[in-house]
Coordinates of C-alpha atoms in Angstrom, one line a residue:
M36 CA 1.7 -24.8 57.8
T37 CA 0.4 -21.9 60.2
Y38 CA -1.6 -19.1 58.5
G39 CA -4.6 -17.0 60.3
T40 CA -5.9 -14.0 61.5
G41 CA -7.8 -14.8 64.8
L42 CA -10.9 -16.4 63.5
N43 CA -12.2 -19.6 63.7
P44 CA -13.3 -22.0 60.9
P45 CA -17.0 -22.3 60.9
S46 CA -17.7 -26.5 62.5
S47 CA -21.5 -26.1 62.9
E48 CA -23.3 -29.5 62.3
P49 CA -22.2 -31.5 59.1
F50 CA -24.4 -30.3 56.0
A51 CA -25.7 -33.1 53.7
T52 CA -24.4 -31.1 50.4
A53 CA -21.3 -30.5 49.0
F54 CA -20.8 -27.4 50.8
E55 CA -20.2 -29.6 53.8
Q56 CA -18.1 -27.5 56.2
P57 CA -15.3 -30.2 57.6
R58 CA -14.1 -29.6 61.2
R59 CA -10.3 -27.9 61.6
G60 CA -7.8 -30.3 59.5
S61 CA -4.9 -31.5 61.3
G62 CA -2.6 -30.0 58.6
A63 CA -2.8 -26.7 59.3
V64 CA -3.7 -24.6 62.9
I65 CA -5.7 -21.7 62.7
P66 CA -4.8 -19.8 66.0
A67 CA -8.0 -19.5 67.9
G68 CA -9.8 -16.1 68.4
G69 CA -13.1 -14.8 68.9
A70 CA -16.2 -16.5 67.4
T71 CA -17.0 -15.5 63.8
Q72 CA -18.6 -12.2 63.7
P73 CA -22.6 -12.3 63.5
H74 CA -22.9 -9.4 61.0
L75 CA -21.4 -9.4 57.7
P76 CA -18.3 -6.9 57.4
A77 CA -17.0 -4.8 54.9
V78 CA -13.5 -5.5 53.4
P79 CA -11.0 -2.8 55.0
T80 CA -11.4 0.7 52.4
R81 CA -8.3 2.0 51.0
R82 CA -7.0 5.2 52.1
G83 CA -5.9 8.1 49.6
R84 CA -9.6 9.3 49.0
S85 CA -8.6 13.0 49.3
T86 CA -6.1 12.2 46.6
W87 CA -8.6 10.1 44.4
L88 CA -10.7 13.6 44.4
W89 CA -7.6 15.9 43.5
L90 CA -7.3 13.1 40.2
W91 CA -10.7 13.2 39.4
A92 CA -10.7 17.2 39.4
V93 CA -7.8 17.4 37.4
L94 CA -9.4 15.2 34.9
A95 CA -12.6 17.5 35.0
V96 CA -10.4 20.3 34.0
L97 CA -8.5 18.6 31.4
L98 CA -12.1 16.9 29.9
F99 CA -13.4 20.6 29.9
G100 CA -10.3 21.8 27.9
L101 CA -10.3 18.7 25.3
V102 CA -13.9 19.4 24.6
S103 CA -13.5 23.0 24.0
Y104 CA -10.5 22.2 21.6
F105 CA -12.0 19.6 19.7
T106 CA -15.4 21.8 19.3
S107 CA -13.5 24.8 18.2
A108 CA -10.6 23.2 16.0
L109 CA -12.6 20.8 14.3
G110 CA -16.8 21.8 14.7
T111 CA -19.0 20.4 16.9
S112 CA -20.9 18.3 14.0
A113 CA -17.3 16.9 12.9
S114 CA -16.6 15.7 16.5
I115 CA -19.8 14.2 16.9
V116 CA -19.5 12.4 13.9
G117 CA -15.8 11.2 14.9
L118 CA -17.5 10.5 18.6
V119 CA -20.4 8.1 17.2
L120 CA -17.8 6.0 14.9
A121 CA -15.2 5.9 18.0
L122 CA -17.6 4.3 20.4
A123 CA -17.2 0.7 17.9
P124 CA -13.7 0.2 18.4
F125 CA -13.7 1.4 22.1
T126 CA -16.8 -0.9 22.7
L127 CA -15.4 -3.6 21.0
V128 CA -12.1 -3.4 23.5
V129 CA -13.5 -2.8 26.8
S130 CA -15.8 -5.7 26.4
A131 CA -12.9 -8.1 25.5
M132 CA -10.8 -6.7 28.3
L133 CA -13.9 -7.1 30.6
W134 CA -14.3 -10.6 29.6
V135 CA -10.7 -11.3 30.4
D136 CA -11.2 -9.8 33.8
R137 CA -14.4 -11.8 34.5
W138 CA -12.2 -14.6 36.8
E139 CA -11.6 -12.0 39.4
P140 CA -13.2 -8.5 38.1
E141 CA -11.3 -5.2 38.9
P142 CA -13.5 -2.5 41.1
R143 CA -15.3 -0.1 38.6
S144 CA -13.8 2.7 40.3
L145 CA -10.3 1.8 39.0
V146 CA -11.9 0.6 35.5
I147 CA -13.2 4.0 34.8
F148 CA -10.1 6.0 36.2
A149 CA -8.2 3.6 33.8
L150 CA -10.6 4.6 30.7
A151 CA -10.8 8.3 31.8
W152 CA -7.1 8.8 32.3
G153 CA -6.2 7.5 29.0
A154 CA -9.3 9.3 27.3
I155 CA -8.3 12.6 29.0
A156 CA -4.9 13.2 30.7
S157 CA -3.0 10.8 28.4
V158 CA -4.2 12.6 25.5
G159 CA -4.4 15.8 27.0
F160 CA -0.6 15.6 27.8
A161 CA 0.3 14.5 24.0
L162 CA -1.7 17.4 22.4
L163 CA 0.6 19.7 24.9
V164 CA 3.7 17.9 24.2
D165 CA 3.1 18.2 20.5
L166 CA 2.1 21.8 20.9
G167 CA 5.0 22.7 22.2
V168 CA 7.1 21.1 19.7
H169 CA 5.4 22.6 16.6
L170 CA 6.0 26.0 18.6
V171 CA 9.6 25.2 18.9
L172 CA 10.6 23.4 15.8
P173 CA 9.9 24.5 12.2
R174 CA 7.5 21.9 10.4
S175 CA 9.3 19.9 8.0
P176 CA 8.4 16.4 6.1
L177 CA 11.2 14.7 8.0
W178 CA 9.9 16.2 11.5
D179 CA 6.5 14.9 10.6
V180 CA 7.7 11.3 10.0
A181 CA 10.3 12.0 13.1
G182 CA 7.2 12.8 15.3
T183 CA 5.0 9.8 14.2
V184 CA 8.2 7.1 14.7
I185 CA 9.4 8.8 17.8
Q186 CA 7.7 11.5 19.4
A187 CA 4.3 10.0 19.5
P188 CA 5.3 6.7 20.8
I189 CA 7.6 7.9 23.5
V190 CA 5.1 10.9 24.7
E191 CA 2.0 8.8 24.1
E192 CA 3.4 5.4 26.1
L193 CA 4.6 8.0 28.7
G194 CA 1.2 9.7 29.4
K195 CA -0.5 6.2 29.2
G196 CA 1.9 4.5 31.6
I197 CA 1.8 7.1 34.0
G198 CA -1.7 6.0 34.3
V199 CA -0.8 2.6 35.3
L200 CA 1.6 3.4 37.6
L201 CA -1.1 5.9 39.2
I202 CA -3.5 2.3 39.5
L203 CA -0.9 0.7 40.9
L204 CA -0.1 3.3 43.5
M205 CA -3.8 4.0 44.5
G206 CA -4.9 0.6 44.2
R207 CA -2.5 -1.4 45.3
R208 CA -4.7 -4.0 46.9
A209 CA -6.6 -4.3 43.3
F210 CA -3.5 -4.9 41.6
D211 CA -2.7 -8.2 41.9
G212 CA -0.3 -9.8 39.0
P213 CA 0.0 -9.6 35.4
V214 CA -3.7 -10.4 34.1
D215 CA -4.4 -7.1 36.2
G216 CA -1.5 -5.4 34.8
V217 CA -2.6 -6.3 31.2
V218 CA -6.3 -5.4 32.1
Y219 CA -5.5 -1.9 33.6
G220 CA -2.9 -1.2 30.7
A221 CA -5.2 -1.9 28.1
L222 CA -7.9 -0.1 29.5
V223 CA -5.8 2.9 29.6
G224 CA -4.9 2.4 26.0
A225 CA -8.4 1.9 24.8
G226 CA -9.4 5.2 26.5
F227 CA -6.6 6.8 24.3
A228 CA -7.4 5.4 21.0
F229 CA -11.2 6.6 22.2
T230 CA -10.3 10.2 21.9
E231 CA -7.7 10.1 19.5
N232 CA -10.3 8.2 17.1
I233 CA -12.5 11.0 17.7
Q234 CA -9.8 13.3 16.1
Y235 CA -9.0 11.5 13.3
F236 CA -12.1 10.8 12.2
A237 CA -13.4 14.4 12.3
V238 CA -10.4 15.5 10.4
S239 CA -11.2 12.5 7.9
V240 CA -14.9 14.2 7.4
I241 CA -13.5 17.7 7.1
E242 CA -10.5 16.9 4.8
G243 CA -11.9 14.4 2.6
G244 CA -15.7 13.9 3.0
A245 CA -16.9 10.2 3.3
G246 CA -14.6 8.5 1.2
S247 CA -11.9 9.7 3.7
L248 CA -13.6 9.1 6.5
T249 CA -14.4 5.2 5.3
W250 CA -11.4 4.5 4.9
T251 CA -9.6 6.1 8.0
F252 CA -12.3 4.0 9.9
I253 CA -11.4 0.6 8.2
L254 CA -8.0 1.4 8.9
R255 CA -8.3 2.4 12.7
G256 CA -11.5 0.8 13.3
L257 CA -11.3 -2.5 12.1
L258 CA -7.6 -3.3 11.3
S259 CA -6.4 -2.0 14.5
P260 CA -8.8 -1.6 17.0
F261 CA -6.5 -2.8 19.6
A262 CA -3.3 -1.3 18.9
H263 CA -2.9 0.9 21.5
A264 CA -4.5 -1.4 24.1
M265 CA -2.0 -3.9 23.2
F266 CA 1.2 -1.6 23.4
T267 CA 0.2 -0.3 27.0
A268 CA -0.9 -3.6 28.2
V269 CA 3.0 -4.5 28.0
T270 CA 3.8 -1.7 30.8
G271 CA 0.5 -2.9 32.6
Y272 CA 2.2 -6.7 32.1
A273 CA 5.5 -5.4 33.4
L274 CA 4.1 -4.1 36.7
G275 CA 2.2 -6.7 37.3
R276 CA 5.0 -9.6 36.9
A277 CA 6.8 -7.5 39.5
V278 CA 3.7 -7.2 41.9
R279 CA 3.4 -11.2 41.8
G280 CA 6.8 -11.4 42.6
G281 CA 6.2 -9.1 45.7
A282 CA 8.2 -6.1 44.9
S283 CA 7.5 -2.8 46.6
L284 CA 6.4 0.4 44.8
A285 CA 9.6 1.4 44.7
G286 CA 10.7 -1.6 43.4
S287 CA 8.3 -1.3 40.8
L288 CA 9.4 1.5 39.2
R289 CA 12.5 -0.7 36.9
P290 CA 9.8 -2.6 35.5
W291 CA 7.5 -0.1 34.8
V292 CA 10.3 1.6 32.8
G293 CA 11.1 -1.6 30.8
G294 CA 7.6 -2.1 30.4
L295 CA 7.4 1.5 29.0
I296 CA 10.3 0.7 26.4
G297 CA 8.8 -2.7 25.5
A298 CA 5.6 -0.2 24.6
M299 CA 7.5 2.2 23.0
A300 CA 8.9 -0.4 20.6
L301 CA 6.0 -1.7 19.8
H302 CA 4.2 1.6 19.2
A303 CA 7.2 2.6 17.1
L304 CA 7.1 -0.5 14.9
W305 CA 3.6 0.2 14.3
N306 CA 3.8 3.5 13.2
G307 CA 7.0 3.2 11.1
S308 CA 5.6 0.2 9.3
A309 CA 3.2 3.0 8.1
A310 CA 5.5 5.8 7.9
F311 CA 8.2 4.2 5.9
T312 CA 6.3 1.9 4.0
G313 CA 3.4 3.2 2.2
L314 CA 0.0 1.9 2.3
E315 CA 0.9 -1.5 0.1
G316 CA 3.7 -2.0 2.5
F317 CA 1.7 -1.4 5.7
L318 CA -0.8 -3.8 4.7
H319 CA 2.1 -6.2 4.0
L320 CA 3.5 -5.7 7.6
Y321 CA 0.4 -5.8 9.3
V322 CA -0.3 -9.4 7.7
V323 CA 3.1 -11.0 8.4
L324 CA 3.8 -9.0 11.7
Q325 CA 1.3 -7.1 13.3
V326 CA -1.4 -9.7 13.1
P327 CA 0.8 -12.7 14.5
L328 CA 1.7 -10.2 17.2
F329 CA -1.9 -10.0 18.2
I330 CA -2.0 -13.6 18.1
V331 CA 0.9 -14.1 20.2
F332 CA -0.9 -11.5 22.8
T333 CA -4.2 -13.4 22.6
L334 CA -2.4 -16.7 23.5
L335 CA -0.5 -15.0 26.3
L336 CA -3.8 -14.0 27.6
V337 CA -5.3 -17.2 27.3
R338 CA -2.3 -18.7 29.4
M339 CA -2.2 -15.8 31.7
R340 CA -5.9 -16.6 32.7
H341 CA -5.6 -19.8 33.3
E342 CA -2.2 -19.3 35.4
E343 CA -4.5 -17.0 37.5
E344 CA -7.4 -20.1 37.9
R345 CA -4.3 -22.3 38.8
L346 CA -3.1 -20.1 41.4
T347 CA -6.6 -19.6 42.6
K348 CA -7.0 -23.2 43.3
A349 CA -3.8 -23.5 45.1
R350 CA -4.6 -20.9 47.3
L351 CA -8.4 -21.9 48.3
G352 CA -6.7 -25.1 48.9
E353 CA -4.8 -24.1 51.5
Y354 CA -7.6 -22.7 53.2
A355 CA -9.2 -26.3 52.7
V356 CA -6.6 -27.9 54.3
A357 CA -7.4 -25.2 57.4
G358 CA -10.6 -26.2 57.4
W359 CA -12.6 -23.0 56.0
F360 CA -13.7 -24.9 52.8
T361 CA -14.1 -28.5 51.6
P362 CA -12.3 -30.0 48.6
E363 CA -15.8 -30.0 46.8
E364 CA -15.9 -26.4 47.5
V365 CA -12.6 -25.2 46.2
E366 CA -13.5 -26.9 43.0
M367 CA -16.7 -25.5 42.5
L368 CA -14.9 -22.0 43.3
A369 CA -11.7 -22.3 41.3
T370 CA -12.8 -23.8 38.0
P371 CA -15.0 -22.4 35.4
V372 CA -16.6 -25.7 35.3
G373 CA -17.2 -25.6 38.8
R374 CA -18.3 -22.3 39.0
R375 CA -20.9 -23.0 36.5
A376 CA -22.3 -26.0 37.8
G377 CA -22.7 -24.1 41.5
M378 CA -24.6 -21.3 39.7
A379 CA -26.9 -23.7 38.1
W380 CA -27.3 -25.4 41.8
A381 CA -27.7 -22.1 43.4
R382 CA -30.8 -21.3 40.9
T383 CA -32.6 -24.2 41.9
L384 CA -32.7 -23.4 45.5
R385 CA -35.8 -21.6 47.1
G386 CA -35.7 -17.9 45.9
D387 CA -33.0 -18.3 43.6
R388 CA -30.1 -17.6 45.2
S389 CA -27.5 -17.3 42.1
A390 CA -26.8 -13.6 43.1
L391 CA -25.6 -15.3 46.9
M392 CA -23.3 -18.1 45.1
K393 CA -21.8 -15.1 43.2
S394 CA -21.1 -13.2 46.1
F395 CA -19.6 -16.7 47.4
I396 CA -17.4 -16.9 44.2
R397 CA -16.3 -13.4 44.1
D398 CA -15.1 -13.3 47.8
A399 CA -13.3 -16.5 47.7
T400 CA -11.3 -15.4 44.6
A401 CA -10.6 -12.2 46.4
L402 CA -9.4 -14.3 49.2
A403 CA -7.4 -16.0 46.9
A404 CA -6.0 -12.9 45.7
T405 CA -5.3 -11.6 49.3
R406 CA -3.5 -14.6 50.7
Q407 CA -0.9 -14.7 47.5
R408 CA -0.3 -10.6 48.8
A409 CA 0.2 -12.3 51.8
V410 CA 2.6 -15.0 50.7
S411 CA 4.6 -12.3 49.0
G412 CA 4.6 -10.2 51.7
R413 CA 3.8 -6.8 49.8
D414 CA 0.9 -6.0 51.8
A415 CA 1.0 -5.5 55.3
R416 CA -2.9 -5.2 55.3
A417 CA -3.6 -8.0 53.9
A418 CA -4.4 -10.2 57.3
D419 CA -7.4 -7.2 57.8
D420 CA -8.4 -8.4 54.4
E421 CA -8.6 -11.8 55.1
R422 CA -10.9 -11.9 57.9
A423 CA -13.4 -9.5 56.8
L424 CA -13.8 -11.6 53.4
L425 CA -13.6 -15.3 55.7
A426 CA -16.3 -14.0 57.9
R427 CA -18.2 -13.1 54.5
A428 CA -17.8 -16.0 52.7
A429 CA -18.8 -18.0 56.1
R430 CA -21.8 -15.6 56.4
T431 CA -22.7 -16.4 52.7
R432 CA -22.1 -20.2 52.7
Q433 CA -24.8 -20.0 55.8
E434 CA -27.4 -18.1 53.5
L435 CA -27.0 -20.4 50.7
L436 CA -27.9 -23.0 52.9
A437 CA -30.6 -21.9 55.1
R438 CA -33.6 -23.9 54.8

């Protein structure tokens, strides 16, 4: 195996700890280059800053429009009640997704964008389409059902799916596989559900008072907080699988459409169980269909997390063969047990160096993801990221082991 970026793996005097740095292994050759940089380089920044600014400007305008709509159509008091209650399921879903994402945390900017897109752009798109349909077509009981079972799944999942696709386009080097796709998709869905819940809760207060609000909160906040997150996670999963397989941006469009269709189908099934069966039928389908779906979703998340751990260990193992890490370091950096042991050890060092250990773990995990991008051939700039991350990891190791 020959793989490298021109940096030499550090080979100073052996350390008398588990962090001992071996000399270059014979199983791989990393091309010789300049000495490891004395200062900590930054990972190359992503391009497209002006595009991000335009997207945020559009979101700001849409947010102003949504706030105006809610306060004028529903009233300030009812909107505030809806906002406060909507925070409960929103916090639950976001916390769960960040827990899933803790192995290789996504950039905070992309997490915030995913939530904002779902809460603002996706909802605004759905409201505009709904307004246009109502202006063109007369209201009728039949159309109300069709709007719930057909229009809502198609329009809402399309709006949310565009957000997931934008995250891939703008943050491609932070979109590494199925887990990332599920996390981004679920966060977009969580944002959408948050704003939609504000509307539903506010309408319940206005039309039925406390009793209606309580029942609506039970249905949406307690029984189905993960519904929208789960729907859009299907779109994210499809994109993540394509990315992991080395698909180009253009090649990701077909899986994206396939994921959208799956998300729309799940969404339609969910809405249809309430529209066609009534409350009793909905509760029955909830128990025999929706709960099992959620269990399957959870089990798939666990399986994908284990796959991420396995992949991290395999990729870091390749660097160990080349002499950048010891086998003990790979075990520490790429397993949950090893990470806990490493953090506990770092806290015993002079000055509590747990923050340095967190950085070491984070950079090593990012390095494994970068290696995967290089192996799949989908990122021409992976070598630049690798160079910076290797230097950072080496520097952090030195600081950890400093007397």
